Structures are given as C-alpha cells and as structure tokens.
Amino acid sequence: GYGLTEEYLGCPIKSSMEVKMIGHTEDGREVVIDKNAAEADGIIISCRIKPHNAFRGKYESGIMKMMAVGLGKQVGAEHVHEQG
C-alpha cells in the first residue's frame, strides 16, 4: 500500500519469523533477534519517540519496544510479555 518495493528501495526486503539466540539476560532468560537482522551488516531502528501510554519505567519508549518485541519476533514478544 505504501509502494515500498524492492525496486523502489533499491534493496531486498527480507521477512521471516525466524530468530537467533544472541545471549541471556542477567536472570537467565534467552535474548533473541530476527535472524536476518542478526546476519546484517548493521541495523537502523527508526520510529517516533513518545512515552508508553500505560507503562512507567526506566525503559518505555517505542524504540525500546521495537527492539525487544519487534526484532525479537513472536518469540521475543512472548519473553517480554511473560514478565508483565
């Protein structure tokens, strides 16, 4: 709908739900990231920044959510949401 095609962007568009485990949190939980992102030369996160509507804490911005949930795909979202 936005016209963002490989031809328009001049680069491949890769999408999957496959993740790669890249480490563990201090309390032993797995940290995962999108497999394509893990294999990329770099990652650029871009979004608007605003406080989360229903959360108050040290990290509450959209960028943090995109990194934890978006780059972690379904597996990452489940890990984050398990913690409340």
MMTF fields as JSON, N, C-alpha, C and O atoms, coordinates in Angstrom:
{
  "mmtfVersion": "1.0.0",
  "mmtfProducer": "UNKNOWN",
  "numBonds": 335,
  "numAtoms": 336,
  "numGroups": 84,
  "numChains": 1,
  "numModels": 1,
  "chainsPerModel": [1],
  "groupsPerChain": [84],
  "chainIdList": ["A"],
  "bondAtomList": [4, 2, 8, 6, 12, 10, 16, 14, 20, 18, 24, 22, 28, 26, 32, 30, 36, 34, 40, 38, 44, 42, 48, 46, 52, 50, 56, 54, 60, 58, 64, 62, 68, 66, 72, 70, 76, 74, 80, 78, 84, 82, 88, 86, 92, 90, 96, 94, 100, 98, 104, 102, 108, 106, 112, 110, 116, 114, 120, 118, 124, 122, 128, 126, 132, 130, 136, 134, 140, 138, 144, 142, 148, 146, 152, 150, 156, 154, 160, 158, 164, 162, 168, 166, 172, 170, 176, 174, 180, 178, 184, 182, 188, 186, 192, 190, 196, 194, 200, 198, 204, 202, 208, 206, 212, 210, 216, 214, 220, 218, 224, 222, 228, 226, 232, 230, 236, 234, 240, 238, 244, 242, 248, 246, 252, 250, 256, 254, 260, 258, 264, 262, 268, 266, 272, 270, 276, 274, 280, 278, 284, 282, 288, 286, 292, 290, 296, 294, 300, 298, 304, 302, 308, 306, 312, 310, 316, 314, 320, 318, 324, 322, 328, 326, 332, 330],
  "bondOrderList": [1, 1, 1, 1, 1, 1, 1, 1, 1, 1, 1, 1, 1, 1, 1, 1, 1, 1, 1, 1, 1, 1, 1, 1, 1, 1, 1, 1, 1, 1, 1, 1, 1, 1, 1, 1, 1, 1, 1, 1, 1, 1, 1, 1, 1, 1, 1, 1, 1, 1, 1, 1, 1, 1, 1, 1, 1, 1, 1, 1, 1, 1, 1, 1, 1, 1, 1, 1, 1, 1, 1, 1, 1, 1, 1, 1, 1, 1, 1, 1, 1, 1, 1],
  "groupList": [{"groupName": "GLY", "atomNameList": ["N", "CA", "C", "O"], "elementList": ["N", "C", "C", "O"], "formalChargeList": [0, 0, 0, 0], "bondAtomList": [1, 0, 2, 1, 3, 2], "bondOrderList": [1, 1, 2], "singleLetterCode": "G", "chemCompType": "PEPTIDE LINKING"}, {"groupName": "TYR", "atomNameList": ["N", "CA", "C", "O"], "elementList": ["N", "C", "C", "O"], "formalChargeList": [0, 0, 0, 0], "bondAtomList": [1, 0, 2, 1, 3, 2], "bondOrderList": [1, 1, 2], "singleLetterCode": "Y", "chemCompType": "L-PEPTIDE LINKING"}, {"groupName": "LEU", "atomNameList": ["N", "CA", "C", "O"], "elementList": ["N", "C", "C", "O"], "formalChargeList": [0, 0, 0, 0], "bondAtomList": [1, 0, 2, 1, 3, 2], "bondOrderList": [1, 1, 2], "singleLetterCode": "L", "chemCompType": "L-PEPTIDE LINKING"}, {"groupName": "THR", "atomNameList": ["N", "CA", "C", "O"], "elementList": ["N", "C", "C", "O"], "formalChargeList": [0, 0, 0, 0], "bondAtomList": [1, 0, 2, 1, 3, 2], "bondOrderList": [1, 1, 2], "singleLetterCode": "T", "chemCompType": "L-PEPTIDE LINKING"}, {"groupName": "GLU", "atomNameList": ["N", "CA", "C", "O"], "elementList": ["N", "C", "C", "O"], "formalChargeList": [0, 0, 0, 0], "bondAtomList": [1, 0, 2, 1, 3, 2], "bondOrderList": [1, 1, 2], "singleLetterCode": "E", "chemCompType": "L-PEPTIDE LINKING"}, {"groupName": "CYS", "atomNameList": ["N", "CA", "C", "O"], "elementList": ["N", "C", "C", "O"], "formalChargeList": [0, 0, 0, 0], "bondAtomList": [1, 0, 2, 1, 3, 2], "bondOrderList": [1, 1, 2], "singleLetterCode": "C", "chemCompType": "L-PEPTIDE LINKING"}, {"groupName": "PRO", "atomNameList": ["N", "CA", "C", "O"], "elementList": ["N", "C", "C", "O"], "formalChargeList": [0, 0, 0, 0], "bondAtomList": [1, 0, 2, 1, 3, 2], "bondOrderList": [1, 1, 2], "singleLetterCode": "P", "chemCompType": "L-PEPTIDE LINKING"}, {"groupName": "ILE", "atomNameList": ["N", "CA", "C", "O"], "elementList": ["N", "C", "C", "O"], "formalChargeList": [0, 0, 0, 0], "bondAtomList": [1, 0, 2, 1, 3, 2], "bondOrderList": [1, 1, 2], "singleLetterCode": "I", "chemCompType": "L-PEPTIDE LINKING"}, {"groupName": "LYS", "atomNameList": ["N", "CA", "C", "O"], "elementList": ["N", "C", "C", "O"], "formalChargeList": [0, 0, 0, 0], "bondAtomList": [1, 0, 2, 1, 3, 2], "bondOrderList": [1, 1, 2], "singleLetterCode": "K", "chemCompType": "L-PEPTIDE LINKING"}, {"groupName": "SER", "atomNameList": ["N", "CA", "C", "O"], "elementList": ["N", "C", "C", "O"], "formalChargeList": [0, 0, 0, 0], "bondAtomList": [1, 0, 2, 1, 3, 2], "bondOrderList": [1, 1, 2], "singleLetterCode": "S", "chemCompType": "L-PEPTIDE LINKING"}, {"groupName": "MET", "atomNameList": ["N", "CA", "C", "O"], "elementList": ["N", "C", "C", "O"], "formalChargeList": [0, 0, 0, 0], "bondAtomList": [1, 0, 2, 1, 3, 2], "bondOrderList": [1, 1, 2], "singleLetterCode": "M", "chemCompType": "L-PEPTIDE LINKING"}, {"groupName": "VAL", "atomNameList": ["N", "CA", "C", "O"], "elementList": ["N", "C", "C", "O"], "formalChargeList": [0, 0, 0, 0], "bondAtomList": [1, 0, 2, 1, 3, 2], "bondOrderList": [1, 1, 2], "singleLetterCode": "V", "chemCompType": "L-PEPTIDE LINKING"}, {"groupName": "HIS", "atomNameList": ["N", "CA", "C", "O"], "elementList": ["N", "C", "C", "O"], "formalChargeList": [0, 0, 0, 0], "bondAtomList": [1, 0, 2, 1, 3, 2], "bondOrderList": [1, 1, 2], "singleLetterCode": "H", "chemCompType": "L-PEPTIDE LINKING"}, {"groupName": "ASP", "atomNameList": ["N", "CA", "C", "O"], "elementList": ["N", "C", "C", "O"], "formalChargeList": [0, 0, 0, 0], "bondAtomList": [1, 0, 2, 1, 3, 2], "bondOrderList": [1, 1, 2], "singleLetterCode": "D", "chemCompType": "L-PEPTIDE LINKING"}, {"groupName": "ARG", "atomNameList": ["N", "CA", "C", "O"], "elementList": ["N", "C", "C", "O"], "formalChargeList": [0, 0, 0, 0], "bondAtomList": [1, 0, 2, 1, 3, 2], "bondOrderList": [1, 1, 2], "singleLetterCode": "R", "chemCompType": "L-PEPTIDE LINKING"}, {"groupName": "ASN", "atomNameList": ["N", "CA", "C", "O"], "elementList": ["N", "C", "C", "O"], "formalChargeList": [0, 0, 0, 0], "bondAtomList": [1, 0, 2, 1, 3, 2], "bondOrderList": [1, 1, 2], "singleLetterCode": "N", "chemCompType": "L-PEPTIDE LINKING"}, {"groupName": "ALA", "atomNameList": ["N", "CA", "C", "O"], "elementList": ["N", "C", "C", "O"], "formalChargeList": [0, 0, 0, 0], "bondAtomList": [1, 0, 2, 1, 3, 2], "bondOrderList": [1, 1, 2], "singleLetterCode": "A", "chemCompType": "L-PEPTIDE LINKING"}, {"groupName": "PHE", "atomNameList": ["N", "CA", "C", "O"], "elementList": ["N", "C", "C", "O"], "formalChargeList": [0, 0, 0, 0], "bondAtomList": [1, 0, 2, 1, 3, 2], "bondOrderList": [1, 1, 2], "singleLetterCode": "F", "chemCompType": "L-PEPTIDE LINKING"}, {"groupName": "GLN", "atomNameList": ["N", "CA", "C", "O"], "elementList": ["N", "C", "C", "O"], "formalChargeList": [0, 0, 0, 0], "bondAtomList": [1, 0, 2, 1, 3, 2], "bondOrderList": [1, 1, 2], "singleLetterCode": "Q", "chemCompType": "L-PEPTIDE LINKING"}],
  "groupTypeList": [0, 1, 0, 2, 3, 4, 4, 1, 2, 0, 5, 6, 7, 8, 9, 9, 10, 4, 11, 8, 10, 7, 0, 12, 3, 4, 13, 0, 14, 4, 11, 11, 7, 13, 8, 15, 16, 16, 4, 16, 13, 0, 7, 7, 7, 9, 5, 14, 7, 8, 6, 12, 15, 16, 17, 14, 0, 8, 1, 4, 9, 0, 7, 10, 8, 10, 10, 16, 11, 0, 2, 0, 8, 18, 11, 0, 16, 4, 12, 11, 12, 4, 18, 0],
  "groupIdList": [1, 2, 3, 4, 5, 6, 7, 8, 9, 10, 11, 12, 13, 14, 15, 16, 17, 18, 19, 20, 21, 22, 23, 24, 25, 26, 27, 28, 29, 30, 31, 32, 33, 34, 35, 36, 37, 38, 39, 40, 41, 42, 43, 44, 45, 46, 47, 48, 49, 50, 51, 52, 53, 54, 55, 56, 57, 58, 59, 60, 61, 62, 63, 64, 65, 66, 67, 68, 69, 70, 71, 72, 73, 74, 75, 76, 77, 78, 79, 80, 81, 82, 83, 84],
  "secStructList": [7, 7, 7, 7, 7, 2, 2, 2, 2, 6, 1, 7, 7, 7, 7, 7, 1, 7, 3, 3, 3, 3, 3, 3, 7, 6, 6, 1, 7, 3, 3, 3, 3, 3, 2, 2, 2, 2, 6, 1, 1, 7, 7, 7, 7, 7, 7, 7, 7, 7, 7, 7, 6, 6, 7, 7, 1, 1, 7, 7, 1, 2, 2, 2, 2, 0, 0, 0, 0, 0, 6, 6, 2, 2, 2, 2, 2, 2, 2, 2, 2, 2, 6, 7],
  "xCoordList": [0.797, 0.0, 0.837, 0.373, 2.051, 2.9, 3.881, 4.635, 3.875, 4.782, 6.223, 7.129, 6.442, 7.8, 8.159, 7.999, 8.634, 9.017, 10.542, 11.236, 11.049, 12.49, 13.022, 14.107, 12.253, 12.677, 12.746, 13.716, 11.738, 11.699, 12.813, 13.468, 13.018, 14.01, 15.436, 16.392, 15.577, 16.91, 17.636, 18.866, 16.88, 17.486, 16.465, 15.264, 16.94, 15.999, 15.166, 15.62, 13.955, 13.103, 13.063, 12.586, 13.56, 13.604, 12.665, 12.694, 11.838, 10.897, 10.705, 10.487, 10.789, 10.504, 10.264, 10.474, 9.834, 9.652, 10.81, 10.768, 11.845, 12.987, 13.868, 14.172, 14.275, 15.116, 16.409, 16.541, 17.359, 18.643, 18.871, 18.686, 19.27, 19.558, 20.922, 21.904, 20.985, 22.237, 22.787, 23.832, 22.1, 22.606, 21.531, 20.463, 21.837, 20.916, 20.888, 21.886, 19.741, 19.635, 20.342, 20.765, 20.467, 21.124, 20.413, 21.04, 19.079, 18.341, 18.185, 17.382, 18.94, 18.988, 18.002, 17.95, 17.222, 16.266, 16.988, 17.921, 16.534, 17.129, 16.823, 15.734, 17.794, 17.613, 17.715, 18.705, 16.682, 16.657, 16.508, 16.054, 16.905, 16.779, 16.441, 16.808, 15.749, 15.424, 16.687, 17.734, 16.592, 17.759, 18.354, 19.576, 17.505, 18.017, 18.746, 19.79, 18.208, 18.858, 20.197, 21.178, 20.23, 21.466, 22.571, 23.751, 22.193, 23.179, 23.477, 24.306, 22.815, 23.015, 24.305, 24.834, 24.799, 25.981, 25.674, 26.571, 24.416, 24.013, 22.504, 21.796, 22.014, 20.578, 20.282, 20.959, 19.282, 18.844, 17.425, 16.535, 17.206, 15.879, 15.352, 16.021, 14.161, 13.589, 12.115, 11.353, 11.717, 10.312, 10.138, 11.114, 8.898, 8.66, 8.888, 8.708, 9.273, 9.58, 8.537, 8.316, 7.899, 6.919, 6.838, 7.172, 6.405, 6.231, 5.139, 4.166, 5.303, 4.29, 3.057, 3.177, 1.893, 0.651, 0.349, -0.157, 0.643, 0.217, 1.383, 1.195, 2.562, 3.725, 4.62, 4.87, 5.097, 6.041, 7.22, 7.084, 8.352, 9.534, 10.774, 10.711, 11.888, 13.174, 13.192, 13.707, 12.624, 12.566, 11.114, 10.435, 10.624, 9.224, 8.991, 7.839, 10.015, 9.829, 9.489, 9.695, 8.971, 8.666, 9.897, 9.819, 11.033, 12.271, 12.635, 13.005, 12.54, 12.858, 11.889, 12.295, 10.61, 9.627, 9.938, 9.859, 10.289, 10.628, 11.817, 11.842, 12.805, 13.978, 13.654, 14.09, 12.899, 12.608, 11.568, 11.729, 10.501, 9.393, 9.507, 9.392, 9.73, 9.778, 10.917, 10.697, 12.13, 13.272, 13.298, 13.926, 12.617, 12.578, 11.491, 11.4, 10.656, 9.547, 8.608, 8.551, 7.889, 6.914, 7.593, 7.076, 8.747, 9.465, 9.868, 9.678, 10.418, 10.81, 9.618, 9.689, 8.517, 7.306, 6.809, 6.404, 6.837, 6.404, 7.287, 6.787, 8.625, 9.551, 9.254, 9.21, 9.052, 8.805, 7.474, 7.384, 6.432, 5.104, 4.937, 4.065, 5.744, 5.723, 6.116, 5.7, 6.927, 7.451, 6.505, 6.772, 5.396, 4.425, 4.917, 4.219],
  "yCoordList": [-1.203, 0.0, 1.263, 2.297, 1.217, 2.409, 2.48, 3.446, 1.474, 1.483, 1.149, 1.429, 0.556, 0.209, -1.17, -2.188, -1.172, -2.419, -2.507, -1.518, -3.684, -3.842, -2.919, -2.354, -2.769, -1.905, -0.446, 0.25, 0.015, 1.399, 1.675, 2.716, 0.737, 0.92, 0.649, 1.161, -0.158, -0.49, -1.495, -1.534, -2.308, -3.334, -4.442, -4.229, -5.625, -6.721, -6.464, -5.815, -6.979, -6.968, -8.39, -9.292, -8.599, -9.935, -9.955, -9.053, -10.98, -11.085, -12.543, -13.392, -12.823, -14.164, -14.051, -12.991, -15.122, -15.166, -15.903, -16.165, -16.238, -16.985, -16.072, -14.948, -16.549, -15.77, -16.512, -17.711, -15.757, -16.317, -15.918, -14.754, -16.866, -16.565, -15.886, -16.409, -14.704, -13.946, -13.773, -13.15, -14.311, -14.187, -14.459, -14.989, -14.084, -14.266, -13.003, -12.288, -12.726, -11.617, -12.0, -13.143, -11.043, -11.321, -12.399, -13.105, -12.536, -13.574, -14.859, -15.719, -15.003, -16.26, -16.426, -17.496, -15.411, -15.522, -15.363, -14.57, -16.138, -16.032, -14.681, -14.134, -14.151, -12.944, -13.369, -13.975, -13.048, -13.44, -12.207, -11.151, -12.373, -11.31, -11.933, -13.076, -11.186, -11.624, -12.158, -11.51, -13.326, -13.957, -13.08, -12.958, -12.468, -11.595, -10.393, -9.992, -9.812, -8.671, -9.086, -8.347, -10.27, -10.759, -10.945, -10.789, -11.274, -11.523, -10.291, -10.352, -9.171, -7.942, -7.241, -7.482, -6.373, -5.574, -4.528, -4.085, -4.135, -3.141, -3.096, -3.621, -2.469, -2.346, -0.879, -0.263, -0.324, 1.039, 0.956, 0.447, 1.449, 1.484, 2.905, 3.87, 3.025, 4.352, 4.345, 3.5, 5.285, 5.447, 6.763, 7.427, 7.129, 8.321, 7.956, 6.801, 8.909, 8.65, 9.343, 10.549, 8.554, 9.092, 8.148, 6.97, 8.635, 7.74, 6.711, 7.002, 5.534, 4.487, 4.903, 5.387, 4.718, 5.174, 4.516, 5.182, 3.232, 2.505, 1.918, 0.979, 2.446, 1.874, 2.992, 3.953, 2.881, 3.846, 3.072, 2.283, 3.299, 2.579, 3.182, 4.2, 2.56, 3.043, 3.096, 4.048, 2.065, 1.996, 1.908, 0.936, 2.902, 2.888, 3.411, 3.523, 3.727, 4.335, 3.31, 2.109, 3.8, 2.946, 2.266, 1.134, 2.944, 2.346, 1.114, 0.086, 1.196, 0.042, -1.102, -2.264, -0.778, -1.817, -2.448, -3.668, -1.631, -2.186, -3.131, -4.168, -2.768, -3.628, -4.913, -5.99, -4.821, -6.003, -6.906, -8.127, -6.314, -7.1, -7.247, -8.358, -6.156, -6.199, -7.028, -7.905, -6.769, -7.538, -8.946, -9.832, -9.158, -10.494, -11.38, -12.561, -10.803, -11.527, -12.115, -11.602, -13.158, -13.744, -14.279, -14.119, -14.911, -15.477, -14.364, -14.499, -13.276, -12.159, -11.508, -11.14, -11.368, -10.786, -11.644, -11.117, -12.954, -13.843, -13.7, -13.661, -13.619, -13.449, -12.153, -12.151, -11.062, -9.764, -9.751, -9.281, -10.267, -10.207, -11.181, -10.972, -12.227, -13.135, -12.421, -12.802, -11.373, -10.655, -9.558, -8.913, -9.343, -8.339, -6.966, -5.995],
  "zCoordList": [0.0, 0.0, 0.0, -0.479, 0.519, 0.581, -0.592, -0.708, -1.451, -2.591, -2.245, -3.03, -1.085, -0.678, -1.224, -0.551, -2.424, -3.089, -3.144, -2.911, -3.449, -3.601, -4.686, -4.554, -5.758, -6.858, -6.393, -6.692, -5.675, -5.215, -4.194, -4.249, -3.269, -2.22, -2.683, -2.1, -3.733, -4.23, -3.361, -3.343, -2.64, -1.795, -1.566, -1.738, -1.177, -0.924, 0.33, 1.273, 0.323, 1.508, 2.026, 1.337, 3.237, 3.832, 5.027, 5.864, 5.102, 6.208, 6.573, 5.709, 7.868, 8.37, 9.867, 10.456, 10.472, 11.92, 12.59, 13.792, 11.813, 12.343, 13.2, 12.799, 14.366, 15.266, 15.563, 15.313, 16.105, 16.515, 17.968, 18.324, 18.808, 20.202, 20.266, 19.739, 20.92, 20.956, 22.372, 22.559, 23.348, 24.711, 25.735, 25.425, 26.968, 28.088, 28.931, 29.02, 29.553, 30.488, 31.778, 31.947, 32.684, 33.962, 34.756, 35.545, 34.551, 35.283, 34.472, 34.834, 33.383, 32.644, 31.505, 30.898, 31.194, 30.085, 28.744, 28.617, 27.739, 26.406, 25.779, 25.954, 25.048, 24.25, 22.789, 22.378, 22.007, 20.601, 19.724, 20.166, 18.468, 17.482, 16.135, 15.862, 15.307, 13.957, 13.276, 13.314, 12.661, 12.03, 10.94, 10.842, 10.118, 9.052, 9.637, 9.121, 10.708, 11.35, 11.954, 11.872, 12.559, 13.18, 12.147, 12.461, 10.928, 9.877, 9.034, 8.126, 9.321, 8.546, 8.968, 10.053, 8.093, 8.414, 9.477, 10.195, 9.579, 10.569, 10.676, 9.817, 11.731, 11.962, 12.261, 13.084, 11.601, 11.879, 12.417, 11.737, 13.626, 14.231, 14.067, 14.435, 13.517, 13.296, 13.661, 13.188, 14.5, 14.839, 15.581, 15.93, 15.814, 16.625, 18.082, 18.467, 18.879, 20.279, 21.148, 21.04, 22.013, 22.956, 24.143, 24.013, 25.288, 26.426, 26.145, 25.448, 26.679, 26.538, 27.337, 28.462, 26.764, 27.392, 28.728, 29.631, 28.884, 30.08, 30.861, 31.634, 30.677, 31.352, 31.839, 31.111, 33.04, 33.584, 34.129, 35.064, 33.551, 33.998, 33.389, 32.7, 33.641, 33.143, 31.621, 31.035, 30.978, 29.516, 29.095, 29.427, 28.372, 27.977, 26.565, 26.146, 25.835, 24.522, 23.448, 23.627, 22.342, 21.196, 20.638, 20.161, 20.69, 20.178, 21.001, 20.434, 22.3, 23.148, 22.861, 22.815, 22.668, 22.366, 21.009, 20.865, 20.012, 18.697, 18.779, 18.116, 19.596, 19.717, 20.469, 20.061, 21.554, 22.374, 21.742, 21.722, 21.224, 20.691, 19.182, 18.664, 18.471, 17.007, 16.461, 15.626, 16.916, 16.425, 16.974, 16.395, 18.091, 18.689, 18.112, 18.446, 17.233, 16.597, 17.657, 18.774, 17.33, 18.254, 19.512, 20.618, 19.343, 20.485, 21.457, 22.665, 20.94, 21.786, 22.468, 23.64, 21.726, 22.304, 23.463, 24.499, 23.292, 24.367, 25.6, 26.725, 25.387, 26.509, 27.272, 28.502, 26.546, 27.178, 27.899, 29.033, 27.245, 27.85, 29.025, 29.869, 29.093, 30.238, 31.522, 32.616, 31.369, 32.53, 33.016, 34.03, 32.296, 32.712, 32.454, 32.746]
}
